[in-house]
Structure formats: C-alpha cells, structure tokens
PDB file of C-alpha atoms in Angstrom:
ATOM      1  CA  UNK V1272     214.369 -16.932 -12.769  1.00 70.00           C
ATOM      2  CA  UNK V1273     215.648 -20.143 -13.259  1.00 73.00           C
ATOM      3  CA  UNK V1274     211.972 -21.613 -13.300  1.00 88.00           C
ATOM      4  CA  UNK V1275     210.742 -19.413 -16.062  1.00 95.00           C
ATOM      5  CA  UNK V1276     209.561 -20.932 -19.346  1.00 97.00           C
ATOM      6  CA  UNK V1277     210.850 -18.977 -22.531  1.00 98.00           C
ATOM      7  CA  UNK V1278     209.869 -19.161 -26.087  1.00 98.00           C
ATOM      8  CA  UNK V1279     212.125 -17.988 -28.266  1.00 98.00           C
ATOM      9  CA  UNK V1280     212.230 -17.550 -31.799  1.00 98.00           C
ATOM     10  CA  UNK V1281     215.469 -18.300 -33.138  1.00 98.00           C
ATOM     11  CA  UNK V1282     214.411 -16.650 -36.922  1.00 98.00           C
ATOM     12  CA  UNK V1283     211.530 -15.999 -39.158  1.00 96.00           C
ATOM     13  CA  UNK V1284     212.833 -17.639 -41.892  1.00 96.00           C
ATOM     14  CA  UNK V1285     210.950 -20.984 -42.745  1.00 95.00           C
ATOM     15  CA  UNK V1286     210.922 -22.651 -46.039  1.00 95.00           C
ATOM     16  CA  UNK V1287     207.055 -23.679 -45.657  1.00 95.00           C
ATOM     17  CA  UNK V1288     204.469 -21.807 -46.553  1.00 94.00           C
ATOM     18  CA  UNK V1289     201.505 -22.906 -43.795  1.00 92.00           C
ATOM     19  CA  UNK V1290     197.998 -21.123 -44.788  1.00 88.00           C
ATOM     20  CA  UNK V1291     197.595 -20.255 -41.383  1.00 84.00           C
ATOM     21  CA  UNK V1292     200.686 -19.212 -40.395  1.00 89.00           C
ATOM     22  CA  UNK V1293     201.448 -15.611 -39.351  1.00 88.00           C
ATOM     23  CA  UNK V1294     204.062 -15.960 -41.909  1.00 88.00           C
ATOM     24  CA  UNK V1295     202.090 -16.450 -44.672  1.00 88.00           C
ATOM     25  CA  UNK V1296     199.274 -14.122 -43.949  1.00 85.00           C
ATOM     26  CA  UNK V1297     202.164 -11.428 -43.860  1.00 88.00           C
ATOM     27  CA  UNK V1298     203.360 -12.359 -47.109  1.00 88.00           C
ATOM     28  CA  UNK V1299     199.881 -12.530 -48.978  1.00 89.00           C
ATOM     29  CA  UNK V1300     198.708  -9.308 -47.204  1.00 89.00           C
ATOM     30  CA  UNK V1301     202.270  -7.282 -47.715  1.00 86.00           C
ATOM     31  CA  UNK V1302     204.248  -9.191 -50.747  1.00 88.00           C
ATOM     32  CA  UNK V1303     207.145  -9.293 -48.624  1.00 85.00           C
ATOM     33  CA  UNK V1304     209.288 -11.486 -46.347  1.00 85.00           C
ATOM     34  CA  UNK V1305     210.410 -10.198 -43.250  1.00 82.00           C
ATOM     35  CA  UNK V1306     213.701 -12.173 -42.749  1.00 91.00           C
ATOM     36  CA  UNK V1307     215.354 -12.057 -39.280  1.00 96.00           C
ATOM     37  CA  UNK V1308     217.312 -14.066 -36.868  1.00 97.00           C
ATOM     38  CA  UNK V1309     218.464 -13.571 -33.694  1.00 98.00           C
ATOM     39  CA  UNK V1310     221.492 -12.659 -32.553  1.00 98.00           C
ATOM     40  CA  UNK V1311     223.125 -15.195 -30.492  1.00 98.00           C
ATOM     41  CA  UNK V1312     225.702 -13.490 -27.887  1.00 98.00           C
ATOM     42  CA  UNK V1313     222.727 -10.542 -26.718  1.00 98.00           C
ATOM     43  CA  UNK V1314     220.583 -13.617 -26.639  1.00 97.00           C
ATOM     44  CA  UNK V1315     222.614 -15.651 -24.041  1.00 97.00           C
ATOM     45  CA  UNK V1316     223.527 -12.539 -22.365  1.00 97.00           C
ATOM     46  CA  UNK V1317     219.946 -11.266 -21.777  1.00 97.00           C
ATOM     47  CA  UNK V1318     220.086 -14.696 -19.603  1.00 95.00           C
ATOM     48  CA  UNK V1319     222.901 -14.186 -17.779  1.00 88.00           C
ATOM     49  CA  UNK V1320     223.217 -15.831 -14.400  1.00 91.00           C
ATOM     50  CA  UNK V1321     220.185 -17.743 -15.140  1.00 92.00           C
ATOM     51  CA  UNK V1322     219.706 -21.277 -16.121  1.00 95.00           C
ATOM     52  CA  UNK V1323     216.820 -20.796 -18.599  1.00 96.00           C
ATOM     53  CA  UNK V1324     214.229 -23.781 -19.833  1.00 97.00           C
ATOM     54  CA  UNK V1325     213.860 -22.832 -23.668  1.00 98.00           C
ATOM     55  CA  UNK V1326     211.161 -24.014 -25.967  1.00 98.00           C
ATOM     56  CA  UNK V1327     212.130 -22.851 -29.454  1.00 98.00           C
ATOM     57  CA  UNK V1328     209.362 -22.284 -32.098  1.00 96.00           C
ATOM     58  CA  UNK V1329     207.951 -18.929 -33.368  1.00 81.00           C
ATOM     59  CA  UNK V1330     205.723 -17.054 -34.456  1.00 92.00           C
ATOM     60  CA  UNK V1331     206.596 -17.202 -38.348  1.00 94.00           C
ATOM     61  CA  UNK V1332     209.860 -19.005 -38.624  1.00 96.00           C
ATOM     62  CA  UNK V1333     211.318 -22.674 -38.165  1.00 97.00           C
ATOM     63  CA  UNK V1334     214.281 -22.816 -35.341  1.00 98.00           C
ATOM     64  CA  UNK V1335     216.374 -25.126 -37.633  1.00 98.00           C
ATOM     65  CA  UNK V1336     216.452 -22.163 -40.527  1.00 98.00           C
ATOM     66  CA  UNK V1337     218.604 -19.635 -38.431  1.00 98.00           C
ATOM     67  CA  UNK V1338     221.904 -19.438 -40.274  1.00 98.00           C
ATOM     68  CA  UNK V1339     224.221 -20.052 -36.888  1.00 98.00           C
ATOM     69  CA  UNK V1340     221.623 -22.520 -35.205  1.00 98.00           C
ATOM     70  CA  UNK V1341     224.317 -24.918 -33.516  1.00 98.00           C
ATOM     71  CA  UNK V1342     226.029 -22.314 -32.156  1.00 98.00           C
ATOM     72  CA  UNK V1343     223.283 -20.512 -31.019  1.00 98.00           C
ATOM     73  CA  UNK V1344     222.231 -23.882 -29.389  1.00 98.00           C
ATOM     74  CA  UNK V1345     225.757 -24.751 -27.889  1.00 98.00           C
ATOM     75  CA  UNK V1346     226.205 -21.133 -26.012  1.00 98.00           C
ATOM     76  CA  UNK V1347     222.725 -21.493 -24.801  1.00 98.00           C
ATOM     77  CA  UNK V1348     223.189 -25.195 -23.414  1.00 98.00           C
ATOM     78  CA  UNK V1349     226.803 -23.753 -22.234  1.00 97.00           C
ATOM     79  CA  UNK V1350     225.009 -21.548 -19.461  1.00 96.00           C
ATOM     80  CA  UNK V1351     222.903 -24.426 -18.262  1.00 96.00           C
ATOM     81  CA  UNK V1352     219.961 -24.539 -20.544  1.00 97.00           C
ATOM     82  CA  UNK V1353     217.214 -27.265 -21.367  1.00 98.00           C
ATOM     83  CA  UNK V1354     216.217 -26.740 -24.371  1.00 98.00           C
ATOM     84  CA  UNK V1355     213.065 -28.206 -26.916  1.00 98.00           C
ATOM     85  CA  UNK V1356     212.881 -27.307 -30.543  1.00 98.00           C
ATOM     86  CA  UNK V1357     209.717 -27.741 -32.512  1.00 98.00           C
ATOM     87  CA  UNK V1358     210.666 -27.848 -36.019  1.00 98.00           C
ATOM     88  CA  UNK V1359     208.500 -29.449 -39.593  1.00 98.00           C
ATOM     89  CA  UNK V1360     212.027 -31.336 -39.861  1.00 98.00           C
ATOM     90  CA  UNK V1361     212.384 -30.201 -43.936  1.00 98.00           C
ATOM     91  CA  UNK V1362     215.608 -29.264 -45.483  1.00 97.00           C
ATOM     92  CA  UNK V1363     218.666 -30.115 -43.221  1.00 98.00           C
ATOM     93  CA  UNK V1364     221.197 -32.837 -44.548  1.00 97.00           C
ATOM     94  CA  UNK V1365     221.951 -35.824 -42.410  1.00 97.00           C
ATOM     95  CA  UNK V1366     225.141 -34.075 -41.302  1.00 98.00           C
ATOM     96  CA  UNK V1367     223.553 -31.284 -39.630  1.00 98.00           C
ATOM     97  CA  UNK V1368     221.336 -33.070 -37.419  1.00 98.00           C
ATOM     98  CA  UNK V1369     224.045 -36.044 -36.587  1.00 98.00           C
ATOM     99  CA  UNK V1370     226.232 -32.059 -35.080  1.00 98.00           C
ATOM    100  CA  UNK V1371     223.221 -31.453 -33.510  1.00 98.00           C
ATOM    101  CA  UNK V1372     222.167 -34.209 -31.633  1.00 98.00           C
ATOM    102  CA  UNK V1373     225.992 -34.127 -30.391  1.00 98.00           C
ATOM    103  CA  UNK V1374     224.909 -30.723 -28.833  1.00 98.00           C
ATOM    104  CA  UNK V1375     221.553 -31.629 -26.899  1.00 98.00           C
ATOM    105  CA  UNK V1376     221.671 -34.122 -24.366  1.00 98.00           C
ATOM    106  CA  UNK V1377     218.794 -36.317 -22.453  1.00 98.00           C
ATOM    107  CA  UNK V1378     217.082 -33.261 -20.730  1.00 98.00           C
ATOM    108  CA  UNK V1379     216.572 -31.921 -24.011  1.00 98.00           C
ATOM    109  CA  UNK V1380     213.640 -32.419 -26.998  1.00 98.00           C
ATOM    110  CA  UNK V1381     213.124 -32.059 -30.315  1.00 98.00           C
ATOM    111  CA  UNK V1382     209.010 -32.358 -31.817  1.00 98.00           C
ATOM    112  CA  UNK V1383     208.730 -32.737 -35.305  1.00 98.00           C
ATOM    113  CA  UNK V1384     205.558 -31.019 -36.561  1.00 98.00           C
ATOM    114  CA  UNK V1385     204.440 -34.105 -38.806  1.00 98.00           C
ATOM    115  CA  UNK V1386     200.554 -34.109 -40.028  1.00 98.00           C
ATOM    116  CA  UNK V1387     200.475 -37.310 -41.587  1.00 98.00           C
ATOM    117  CA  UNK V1388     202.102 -39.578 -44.159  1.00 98.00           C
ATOM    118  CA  UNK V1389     204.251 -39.182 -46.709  1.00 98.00           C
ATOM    119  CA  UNK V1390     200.675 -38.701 -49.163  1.00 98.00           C
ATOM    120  CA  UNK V1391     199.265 -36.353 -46.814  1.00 98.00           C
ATOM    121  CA  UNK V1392     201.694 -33.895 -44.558  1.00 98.00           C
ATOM    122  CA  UNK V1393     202.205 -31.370 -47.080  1.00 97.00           C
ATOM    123  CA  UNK V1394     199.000 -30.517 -48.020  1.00 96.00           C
ATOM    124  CA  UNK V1395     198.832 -28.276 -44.745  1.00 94.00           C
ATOM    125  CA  UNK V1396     202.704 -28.500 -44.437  1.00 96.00           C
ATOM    126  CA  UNK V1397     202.774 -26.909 -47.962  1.00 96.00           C
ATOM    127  CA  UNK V1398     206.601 -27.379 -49.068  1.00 97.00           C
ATOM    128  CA  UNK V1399     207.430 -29.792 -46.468  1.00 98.00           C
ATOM    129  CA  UNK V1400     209.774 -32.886 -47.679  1.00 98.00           C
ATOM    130  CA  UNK V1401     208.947 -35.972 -46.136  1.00 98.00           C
ATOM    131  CA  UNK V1402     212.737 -37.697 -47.460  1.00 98.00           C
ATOM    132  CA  UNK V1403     214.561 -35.001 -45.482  1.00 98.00           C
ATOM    133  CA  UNK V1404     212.499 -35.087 -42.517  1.00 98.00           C
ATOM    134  CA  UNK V1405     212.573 -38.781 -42.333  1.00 98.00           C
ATOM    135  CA  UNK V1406     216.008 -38.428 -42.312  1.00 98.00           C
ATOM    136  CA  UNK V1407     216.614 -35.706 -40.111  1.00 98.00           C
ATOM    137  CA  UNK V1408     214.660 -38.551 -37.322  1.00 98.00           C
ATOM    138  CA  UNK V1409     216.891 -41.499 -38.632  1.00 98.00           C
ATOM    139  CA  UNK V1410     220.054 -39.398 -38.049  1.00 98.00           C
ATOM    140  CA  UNK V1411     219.429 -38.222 -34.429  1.00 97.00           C
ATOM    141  CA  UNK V1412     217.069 -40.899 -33.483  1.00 97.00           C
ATOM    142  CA  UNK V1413     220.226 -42.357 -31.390  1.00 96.00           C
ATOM    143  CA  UNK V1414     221.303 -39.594 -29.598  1.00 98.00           C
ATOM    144  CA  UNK V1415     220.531 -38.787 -26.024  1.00 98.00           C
ATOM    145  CA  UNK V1416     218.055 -35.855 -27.136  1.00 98.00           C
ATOM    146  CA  UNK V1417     214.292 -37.659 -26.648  1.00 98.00           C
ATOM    147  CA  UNK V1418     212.276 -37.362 -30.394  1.00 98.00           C
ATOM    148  CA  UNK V1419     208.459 -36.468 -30.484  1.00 98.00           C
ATOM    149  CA  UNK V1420     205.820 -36.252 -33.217  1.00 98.00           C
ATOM    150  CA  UNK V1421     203.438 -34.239 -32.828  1.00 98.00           C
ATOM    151  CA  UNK V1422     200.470 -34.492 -35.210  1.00 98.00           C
ATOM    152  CA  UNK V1423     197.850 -31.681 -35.657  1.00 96.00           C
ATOM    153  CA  UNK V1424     194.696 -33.757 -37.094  1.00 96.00           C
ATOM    154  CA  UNK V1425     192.419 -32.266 -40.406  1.00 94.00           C
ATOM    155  CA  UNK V1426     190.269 -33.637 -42.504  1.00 94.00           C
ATOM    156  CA  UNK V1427     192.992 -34.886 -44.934  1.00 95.00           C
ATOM    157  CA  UNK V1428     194.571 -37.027 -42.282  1.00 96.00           C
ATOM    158  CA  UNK V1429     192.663 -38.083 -39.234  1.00 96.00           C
ATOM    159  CA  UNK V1430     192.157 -41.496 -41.176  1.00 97.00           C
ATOM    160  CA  UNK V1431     195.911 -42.096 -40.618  1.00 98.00           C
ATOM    161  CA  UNK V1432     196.340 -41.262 -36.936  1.00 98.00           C
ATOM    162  CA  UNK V1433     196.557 -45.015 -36.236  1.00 98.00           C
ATOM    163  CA  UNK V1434     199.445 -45.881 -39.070  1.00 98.00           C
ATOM    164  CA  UNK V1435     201.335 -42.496 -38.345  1.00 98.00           C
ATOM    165  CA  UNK V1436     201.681 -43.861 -34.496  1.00 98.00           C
ATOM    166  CA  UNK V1437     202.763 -47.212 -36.082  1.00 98.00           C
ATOM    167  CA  UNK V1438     204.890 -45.271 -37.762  1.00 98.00           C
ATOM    168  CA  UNK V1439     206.528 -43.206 -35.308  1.00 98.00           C
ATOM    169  CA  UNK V1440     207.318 -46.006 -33.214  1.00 98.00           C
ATOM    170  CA  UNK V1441     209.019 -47.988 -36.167  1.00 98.00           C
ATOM    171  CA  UNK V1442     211.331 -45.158 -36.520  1.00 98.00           C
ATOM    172  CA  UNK V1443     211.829 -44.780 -33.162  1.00 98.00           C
ATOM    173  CA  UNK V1444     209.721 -41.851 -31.858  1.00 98.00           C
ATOM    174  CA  UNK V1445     209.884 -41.717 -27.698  1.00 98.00           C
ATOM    175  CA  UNK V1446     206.181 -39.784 -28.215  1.00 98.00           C
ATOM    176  CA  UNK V1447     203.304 -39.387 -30.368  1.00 98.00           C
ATOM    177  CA  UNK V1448     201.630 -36.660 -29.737  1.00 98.00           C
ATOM    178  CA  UNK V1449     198.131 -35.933 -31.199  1.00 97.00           C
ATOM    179  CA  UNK V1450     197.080 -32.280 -31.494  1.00 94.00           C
ATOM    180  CA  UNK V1451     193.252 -31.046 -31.718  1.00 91.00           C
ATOM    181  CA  UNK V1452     193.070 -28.438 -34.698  1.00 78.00           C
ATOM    182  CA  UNK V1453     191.866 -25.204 -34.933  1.00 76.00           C
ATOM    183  CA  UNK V1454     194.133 -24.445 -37.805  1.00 70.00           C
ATOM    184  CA  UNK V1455     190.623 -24.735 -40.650  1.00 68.00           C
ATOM    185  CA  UNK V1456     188.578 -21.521 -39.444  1.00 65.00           C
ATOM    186  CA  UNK V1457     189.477 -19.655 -42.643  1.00 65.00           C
ATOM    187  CA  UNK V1458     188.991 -22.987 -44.795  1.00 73.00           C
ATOM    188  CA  UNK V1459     186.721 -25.629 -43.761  1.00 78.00           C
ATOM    189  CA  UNK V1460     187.854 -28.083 -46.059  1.00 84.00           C
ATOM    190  CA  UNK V1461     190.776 -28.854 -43.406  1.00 88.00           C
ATOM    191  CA  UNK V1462     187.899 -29.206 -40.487  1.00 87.00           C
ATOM    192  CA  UNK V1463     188.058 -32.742 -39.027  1.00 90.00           C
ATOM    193  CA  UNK V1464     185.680 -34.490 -37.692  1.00 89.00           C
ATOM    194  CA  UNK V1465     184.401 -32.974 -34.612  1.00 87.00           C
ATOM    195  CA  UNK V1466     186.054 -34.917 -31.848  1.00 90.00           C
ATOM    196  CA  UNK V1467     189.792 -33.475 -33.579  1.00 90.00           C
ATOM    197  CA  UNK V1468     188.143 -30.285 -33.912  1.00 86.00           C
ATOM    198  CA  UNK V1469     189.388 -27.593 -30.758  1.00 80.00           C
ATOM    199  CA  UNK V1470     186.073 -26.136 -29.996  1.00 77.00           C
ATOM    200  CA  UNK V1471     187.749 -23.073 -27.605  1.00 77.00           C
ATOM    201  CA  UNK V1472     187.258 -21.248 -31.141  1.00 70.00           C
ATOM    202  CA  UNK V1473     183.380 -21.163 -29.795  1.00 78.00           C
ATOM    203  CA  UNK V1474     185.184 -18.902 -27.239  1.00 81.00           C
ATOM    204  CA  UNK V1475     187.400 -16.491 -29.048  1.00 80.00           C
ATOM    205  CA  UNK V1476     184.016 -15.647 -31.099  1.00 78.00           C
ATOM    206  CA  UNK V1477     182.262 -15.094 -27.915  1.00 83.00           C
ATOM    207  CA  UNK V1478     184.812 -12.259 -27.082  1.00 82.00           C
ATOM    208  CA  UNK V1479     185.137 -10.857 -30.337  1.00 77.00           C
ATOM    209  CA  UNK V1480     181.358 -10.406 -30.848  1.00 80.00           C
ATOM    210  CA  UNK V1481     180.538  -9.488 -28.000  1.00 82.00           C
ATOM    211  CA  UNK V1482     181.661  -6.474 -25.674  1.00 81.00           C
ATOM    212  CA  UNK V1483     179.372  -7.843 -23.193  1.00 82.00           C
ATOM    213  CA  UNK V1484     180.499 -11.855 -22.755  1.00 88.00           C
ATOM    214  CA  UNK V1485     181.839 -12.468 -19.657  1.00 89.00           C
ATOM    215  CA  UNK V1486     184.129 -15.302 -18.247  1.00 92.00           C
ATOM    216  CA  UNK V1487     187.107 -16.458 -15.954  1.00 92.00           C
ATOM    217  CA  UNK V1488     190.281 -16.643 -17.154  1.00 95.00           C
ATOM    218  CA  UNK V1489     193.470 -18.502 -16.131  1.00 95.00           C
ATOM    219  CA  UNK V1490     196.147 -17.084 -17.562  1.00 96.00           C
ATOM    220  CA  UNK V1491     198.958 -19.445 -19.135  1.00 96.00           C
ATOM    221  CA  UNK V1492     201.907 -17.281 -18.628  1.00 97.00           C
ATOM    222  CA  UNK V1493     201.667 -17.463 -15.043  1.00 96.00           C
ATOM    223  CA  UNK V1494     202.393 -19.972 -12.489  1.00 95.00           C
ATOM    224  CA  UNK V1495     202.332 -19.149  -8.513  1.00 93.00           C
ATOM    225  CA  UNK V1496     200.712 -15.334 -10.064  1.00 93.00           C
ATOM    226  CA  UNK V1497     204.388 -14.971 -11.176  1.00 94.00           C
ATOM    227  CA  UNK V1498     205.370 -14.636 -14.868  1.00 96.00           C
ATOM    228  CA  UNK V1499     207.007 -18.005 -15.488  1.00 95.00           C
ATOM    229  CA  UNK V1500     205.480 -19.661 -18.309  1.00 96.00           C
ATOM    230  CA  UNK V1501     206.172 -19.059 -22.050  1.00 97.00           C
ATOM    231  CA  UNK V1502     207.262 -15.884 -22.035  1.00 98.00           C
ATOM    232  CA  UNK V1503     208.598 -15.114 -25.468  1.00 98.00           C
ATOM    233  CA  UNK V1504     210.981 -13.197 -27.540  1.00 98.00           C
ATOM    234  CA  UNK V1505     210.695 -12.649 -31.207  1.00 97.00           C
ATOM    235  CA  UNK V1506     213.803 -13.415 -34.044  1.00 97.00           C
ATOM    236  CA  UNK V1507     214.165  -9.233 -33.854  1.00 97.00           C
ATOM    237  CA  UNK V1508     214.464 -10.124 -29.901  1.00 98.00           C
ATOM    238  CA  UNK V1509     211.282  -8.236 -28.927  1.00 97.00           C
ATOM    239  CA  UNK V1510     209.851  -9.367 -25.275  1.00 98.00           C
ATOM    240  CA  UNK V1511     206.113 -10.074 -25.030  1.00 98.00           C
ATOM    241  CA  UNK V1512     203.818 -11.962 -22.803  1.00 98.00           C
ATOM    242  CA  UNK V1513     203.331 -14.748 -25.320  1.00 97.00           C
ATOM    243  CA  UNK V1514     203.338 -15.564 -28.654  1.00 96.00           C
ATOM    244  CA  UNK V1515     200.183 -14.571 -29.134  1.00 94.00           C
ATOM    245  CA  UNK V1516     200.702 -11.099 -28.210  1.00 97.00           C
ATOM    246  CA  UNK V1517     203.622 -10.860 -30.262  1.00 96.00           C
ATOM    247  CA  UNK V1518     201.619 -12.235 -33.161  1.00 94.00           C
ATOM    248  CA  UNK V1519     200.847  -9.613 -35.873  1.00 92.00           C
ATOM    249  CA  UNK V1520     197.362  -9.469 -35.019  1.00 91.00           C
ATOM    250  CA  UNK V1521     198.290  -7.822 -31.416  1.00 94.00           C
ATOM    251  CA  UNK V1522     202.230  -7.188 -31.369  1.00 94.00           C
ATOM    252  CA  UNK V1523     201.875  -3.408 -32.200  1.00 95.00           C
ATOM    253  CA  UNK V1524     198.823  -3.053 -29.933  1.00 95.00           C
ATOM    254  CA  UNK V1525     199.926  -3.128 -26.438  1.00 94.00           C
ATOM    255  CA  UNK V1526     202.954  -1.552 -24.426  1.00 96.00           C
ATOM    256  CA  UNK V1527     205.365  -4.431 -26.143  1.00 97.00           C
ATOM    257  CA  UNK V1528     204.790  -2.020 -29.489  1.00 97.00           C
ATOM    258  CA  UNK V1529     208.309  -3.168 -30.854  1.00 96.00           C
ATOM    259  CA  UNK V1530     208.335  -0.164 -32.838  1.00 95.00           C
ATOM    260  CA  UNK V1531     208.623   2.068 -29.241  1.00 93.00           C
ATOM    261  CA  UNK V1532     211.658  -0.828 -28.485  1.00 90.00           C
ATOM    262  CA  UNK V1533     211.387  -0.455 -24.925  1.00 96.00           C
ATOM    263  CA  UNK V1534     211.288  -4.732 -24.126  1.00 98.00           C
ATOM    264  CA  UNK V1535     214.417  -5.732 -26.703  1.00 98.00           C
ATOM    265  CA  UNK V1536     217.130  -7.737 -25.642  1.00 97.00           C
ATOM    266  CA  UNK V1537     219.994  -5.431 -27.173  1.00 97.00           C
ATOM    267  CA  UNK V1538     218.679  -3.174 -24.144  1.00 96.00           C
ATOM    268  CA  UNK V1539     217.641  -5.604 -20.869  1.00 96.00           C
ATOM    269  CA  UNK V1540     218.058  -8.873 -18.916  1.00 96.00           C
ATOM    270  CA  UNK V1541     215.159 -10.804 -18.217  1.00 96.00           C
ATOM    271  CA  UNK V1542     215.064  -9.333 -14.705  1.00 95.00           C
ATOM    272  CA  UNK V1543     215.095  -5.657 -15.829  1.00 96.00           C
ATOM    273  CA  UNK V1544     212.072  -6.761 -18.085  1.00 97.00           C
ATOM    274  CA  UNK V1545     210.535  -8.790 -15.352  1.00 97.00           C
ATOM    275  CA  UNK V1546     210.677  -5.969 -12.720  1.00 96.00           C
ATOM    276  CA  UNK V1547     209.280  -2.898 -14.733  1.00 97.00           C
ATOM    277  CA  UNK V1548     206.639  -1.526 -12.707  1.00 97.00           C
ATOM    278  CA  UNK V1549     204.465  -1.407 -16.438  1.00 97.00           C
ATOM    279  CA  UNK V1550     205.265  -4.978 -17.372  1.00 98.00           C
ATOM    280  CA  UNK V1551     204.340  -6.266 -13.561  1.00 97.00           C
ATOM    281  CA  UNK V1552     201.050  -4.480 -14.151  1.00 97.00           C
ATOM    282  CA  UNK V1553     200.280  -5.973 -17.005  1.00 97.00           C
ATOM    283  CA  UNK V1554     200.700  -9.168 -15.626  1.00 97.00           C
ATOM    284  CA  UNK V1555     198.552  -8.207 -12.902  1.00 97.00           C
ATOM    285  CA  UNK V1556     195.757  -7.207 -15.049  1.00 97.00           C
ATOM    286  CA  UNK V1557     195.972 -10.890 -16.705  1.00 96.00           C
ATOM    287  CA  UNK V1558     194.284 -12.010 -13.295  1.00 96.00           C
ATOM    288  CA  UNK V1559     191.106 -10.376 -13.961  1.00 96.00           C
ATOM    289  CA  UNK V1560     188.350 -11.209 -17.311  1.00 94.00           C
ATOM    290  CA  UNK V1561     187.686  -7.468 -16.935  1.00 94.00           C
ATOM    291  CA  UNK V1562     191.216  -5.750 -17.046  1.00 95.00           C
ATOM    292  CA  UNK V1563     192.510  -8.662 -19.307  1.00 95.00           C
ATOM    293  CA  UNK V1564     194.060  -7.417 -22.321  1.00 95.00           C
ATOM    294  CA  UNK V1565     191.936  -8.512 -25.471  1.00 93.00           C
ATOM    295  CA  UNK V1566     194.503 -11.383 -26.488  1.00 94.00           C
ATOM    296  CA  UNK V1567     194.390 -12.399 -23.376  1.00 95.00           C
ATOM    297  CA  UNK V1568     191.066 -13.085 -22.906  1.00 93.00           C
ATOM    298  CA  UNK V1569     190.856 -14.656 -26.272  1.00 91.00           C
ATOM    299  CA  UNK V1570     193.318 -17.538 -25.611  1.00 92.00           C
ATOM    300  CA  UNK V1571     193.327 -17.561 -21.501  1.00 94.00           C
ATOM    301  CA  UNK V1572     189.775 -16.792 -21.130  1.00 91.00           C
ATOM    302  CA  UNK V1573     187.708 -20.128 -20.212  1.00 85.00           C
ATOM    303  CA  UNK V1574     185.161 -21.250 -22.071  1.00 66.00           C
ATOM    304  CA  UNK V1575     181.411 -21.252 -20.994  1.00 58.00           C
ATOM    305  CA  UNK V1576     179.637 -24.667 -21.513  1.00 49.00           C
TER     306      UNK V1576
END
C-alpha cells in the first residue's frame, strides 16, 4: 500500500474559470457550482497504517482553495505522507504560503500551473493573478519544499517558452516543465504549432468513431499489474480508477457511479476498496483493448502510427 500513487482532490472550489476545465463545462451546461471539499479526519483515516504518496490536483477544483488546507496537509504529512500540490498559484496572501512551506519538507512539491507571462497566462488561465502567484513563489521559494513550473504551451504563448524558463530560474524555480497541449480541441485558436500540439487526440477519435479500431493499451494506473498509480478520490471523497473516470464525462458510467456510494471514504480504507472482488476485476479488464472500459481505452490505449 505504501507504494500506491493517490490523487486526491482536496475541493472543487477554484477561483479560475479554465474553458476546458470540467469545472467550467459544468457551470455553462448546468448554471451551477458544485462546491465541495473534503473532509480531512475520514481522509487521513481511509489511509490508516499506510504511508501514502499524494499528488493533489482535481478534477474541477484548485488544492490551495479548500477552506482547512494546512491542516488537511499537516495530518496527512503527520502519518508519513509525501505530498505534491499542483495549484495556478492565484489568490493566497504571502502569509499563507510562508505556514505552508513550514508544513512540507524536501520530499515534498509544489507545480505552479503557469502558461506564460504576466501578458499572456490568463488568457487560458482566465482569472488567474500573476502579482499573487508571483508572490506565492517568492514566499516559499526558500523553504525545503522543491518549486516547479509547469507550462502547458498554445498558440498565445509558445513564443515565450524561452523567457518564461529565464524566468523561472530568476525566481528560483528547481524545474521548468514544458507541457504538450491538447487543451484547444473545442477552440483552435489556442492550437500551437504542431510540435506543442499532443497528437494522442488522433487516438481518442479513433475510438470514439469507430467501434471497430483496435489497439494495445498500457494502462497508467497500474504498475507490476497491481493498482498503484494515480488512483484518485474526488472533493465528495468518491474512489475511481483515475481522474478521468471520475471526470463528468464517465464518473456516473461505470461501477464507481457515486450516486450508488459504494467506493466513498466515509465507508472504506484503501484496502477494503483495493480488495473488492468488482474493483480487482475491473482492474483486470484494464489489461485487455477488448474488455477495457471506454475511458480507458481513450487515454491508456496506444496510439497507431
């Protein structure tokens, strides 16, 4: 247990509003928020006796947003956790990052989601403020906790990969991280050029179209054929496979239906989740292009040359 991968998501509260985010397509599609954060003592307690690795993102919200987010971060690094946060940075005073870099220590990460310069970042990043997040790095660039940015190239801002790396390492970035994008298919005006583009798209429009495509597939969430990659919880603390099953496209379309709440932390560990005879089959059928559910063989399936 203690060499499985989780993504959590601490809330879906965010204060950007992404066009591609699940978040936002809720909100256009629905006219609603759905605002929930997990709750922090069933979440360490669904680990207990394990020492879990923890990669916090989401789905829909930002880790940083979730109203008790040191504490949730201190009981989780109390039972032996590493933990990474990927975060767009915005919003937090000075203060709040200086407590939390006291938290995290070397073995830990935090990735700021930054696509571009101060001219260009929030023109994806809709809402994002580049004063706070520049702040937010100045403030825990000193701690022990390493600092990455990660930049997801478009058309906007591929003309500034080479200044944003100057950047980063001015202010003290350990990483730079450039990211392919696949995050224009609903607006090609963000489509960079085509060696930033992520062409497994090609793929997922294989399998969607056609009933009859055919590949191999190498599924992410397992390592050794054990589940032990990724595995994530929701901010309403709903287990799935991945993040892209619990995405709203495929969430309510498998046996992880939250609504049938049969895989929430209020009612499991991690091992009685692990060891269900359904939830070890599914895992099973990830092996196989044929069995594979459709999600799976969307984003695990390999792409033909």
């Amino acid at each position: 247990m203690d060499d499985i991968t989780w993504h959590i998501e601490p809330t879906s509260k965010c204060t950007l509003e992404c066009p591609l985010c699940d978040r936002t397509w809720f909100y256009n599609t629905f006219k609603k928020r759905l605002l929930h954060e997990i709750d922090v003592d069933p979440l360490v307690q669904f680990f207990y006796g394990h020492k879990p690795k923890i990669n916090m993102c989401g789905n829909n919200g930002d880790p940083i947003y979730h109203s008790d987010f040191h504490n949730l971060v201190q009981k989780l690094k109390g039972i032996g956790s590493t933990i990474k946060i990927t975060t767009n940075g915005s919003a937090r005073k000075k203060e709040w990052w200086n407590d939390l870099g006291d938290i995290l220590d070397s073995d830990d990460q935090i990735t700021f989601s930054i696509d571009g310069l101060r001219d260009t970042n929030h023109i994806y990043r809709k809402n994002a403020n580049w004063d706070s997040i520049m702040d937010g790095v100045e403030s825990i660039k000193n701690k022990k906790v390493r600092i990455v940015w990660k930049f997801i190239v478009f058309k906007h801002n591929q003309h500034q990969i080479d200044d944003a790396m100057t950047v980063s390492k001015e202010k003290g970035f350990d990483e730079f991280r450039l990211e392919k994008s696949d995050r224009w298919m609903d607006n090609q005006d963000l489509m960079p050029s085509s060696q930033y583009v992520n062409d497994h798209y090609q793929h997922s429009q294989k399998v969607l179209g056609s009933k009859d495509y055919k590949t191999k597939i190498e599924p992410n969430c397992l390592i050794k054929d054990k589940p032990s990659n990724e595995l994530y919880i929701d901010a309403e603390g709903n287990f799935f496979p991945c993040c892209w099953i619990g995405s709203y496209r495929y969430k309510f379309k498998s046996l992880f239906d939250p609504k049938l709440r049969r895989y929430n932390i209020h009612d499991n560990t991690a091992k009685t989740i692990l060891e269900n005879s359904e939830v070890k089959n599914f895992f099973m059928q990830t092996k196989s292009f044929d069995s594979a559910h459709e999600c799976c063989k969307i984003k695990c399936g390999v792409k033909n040359a």
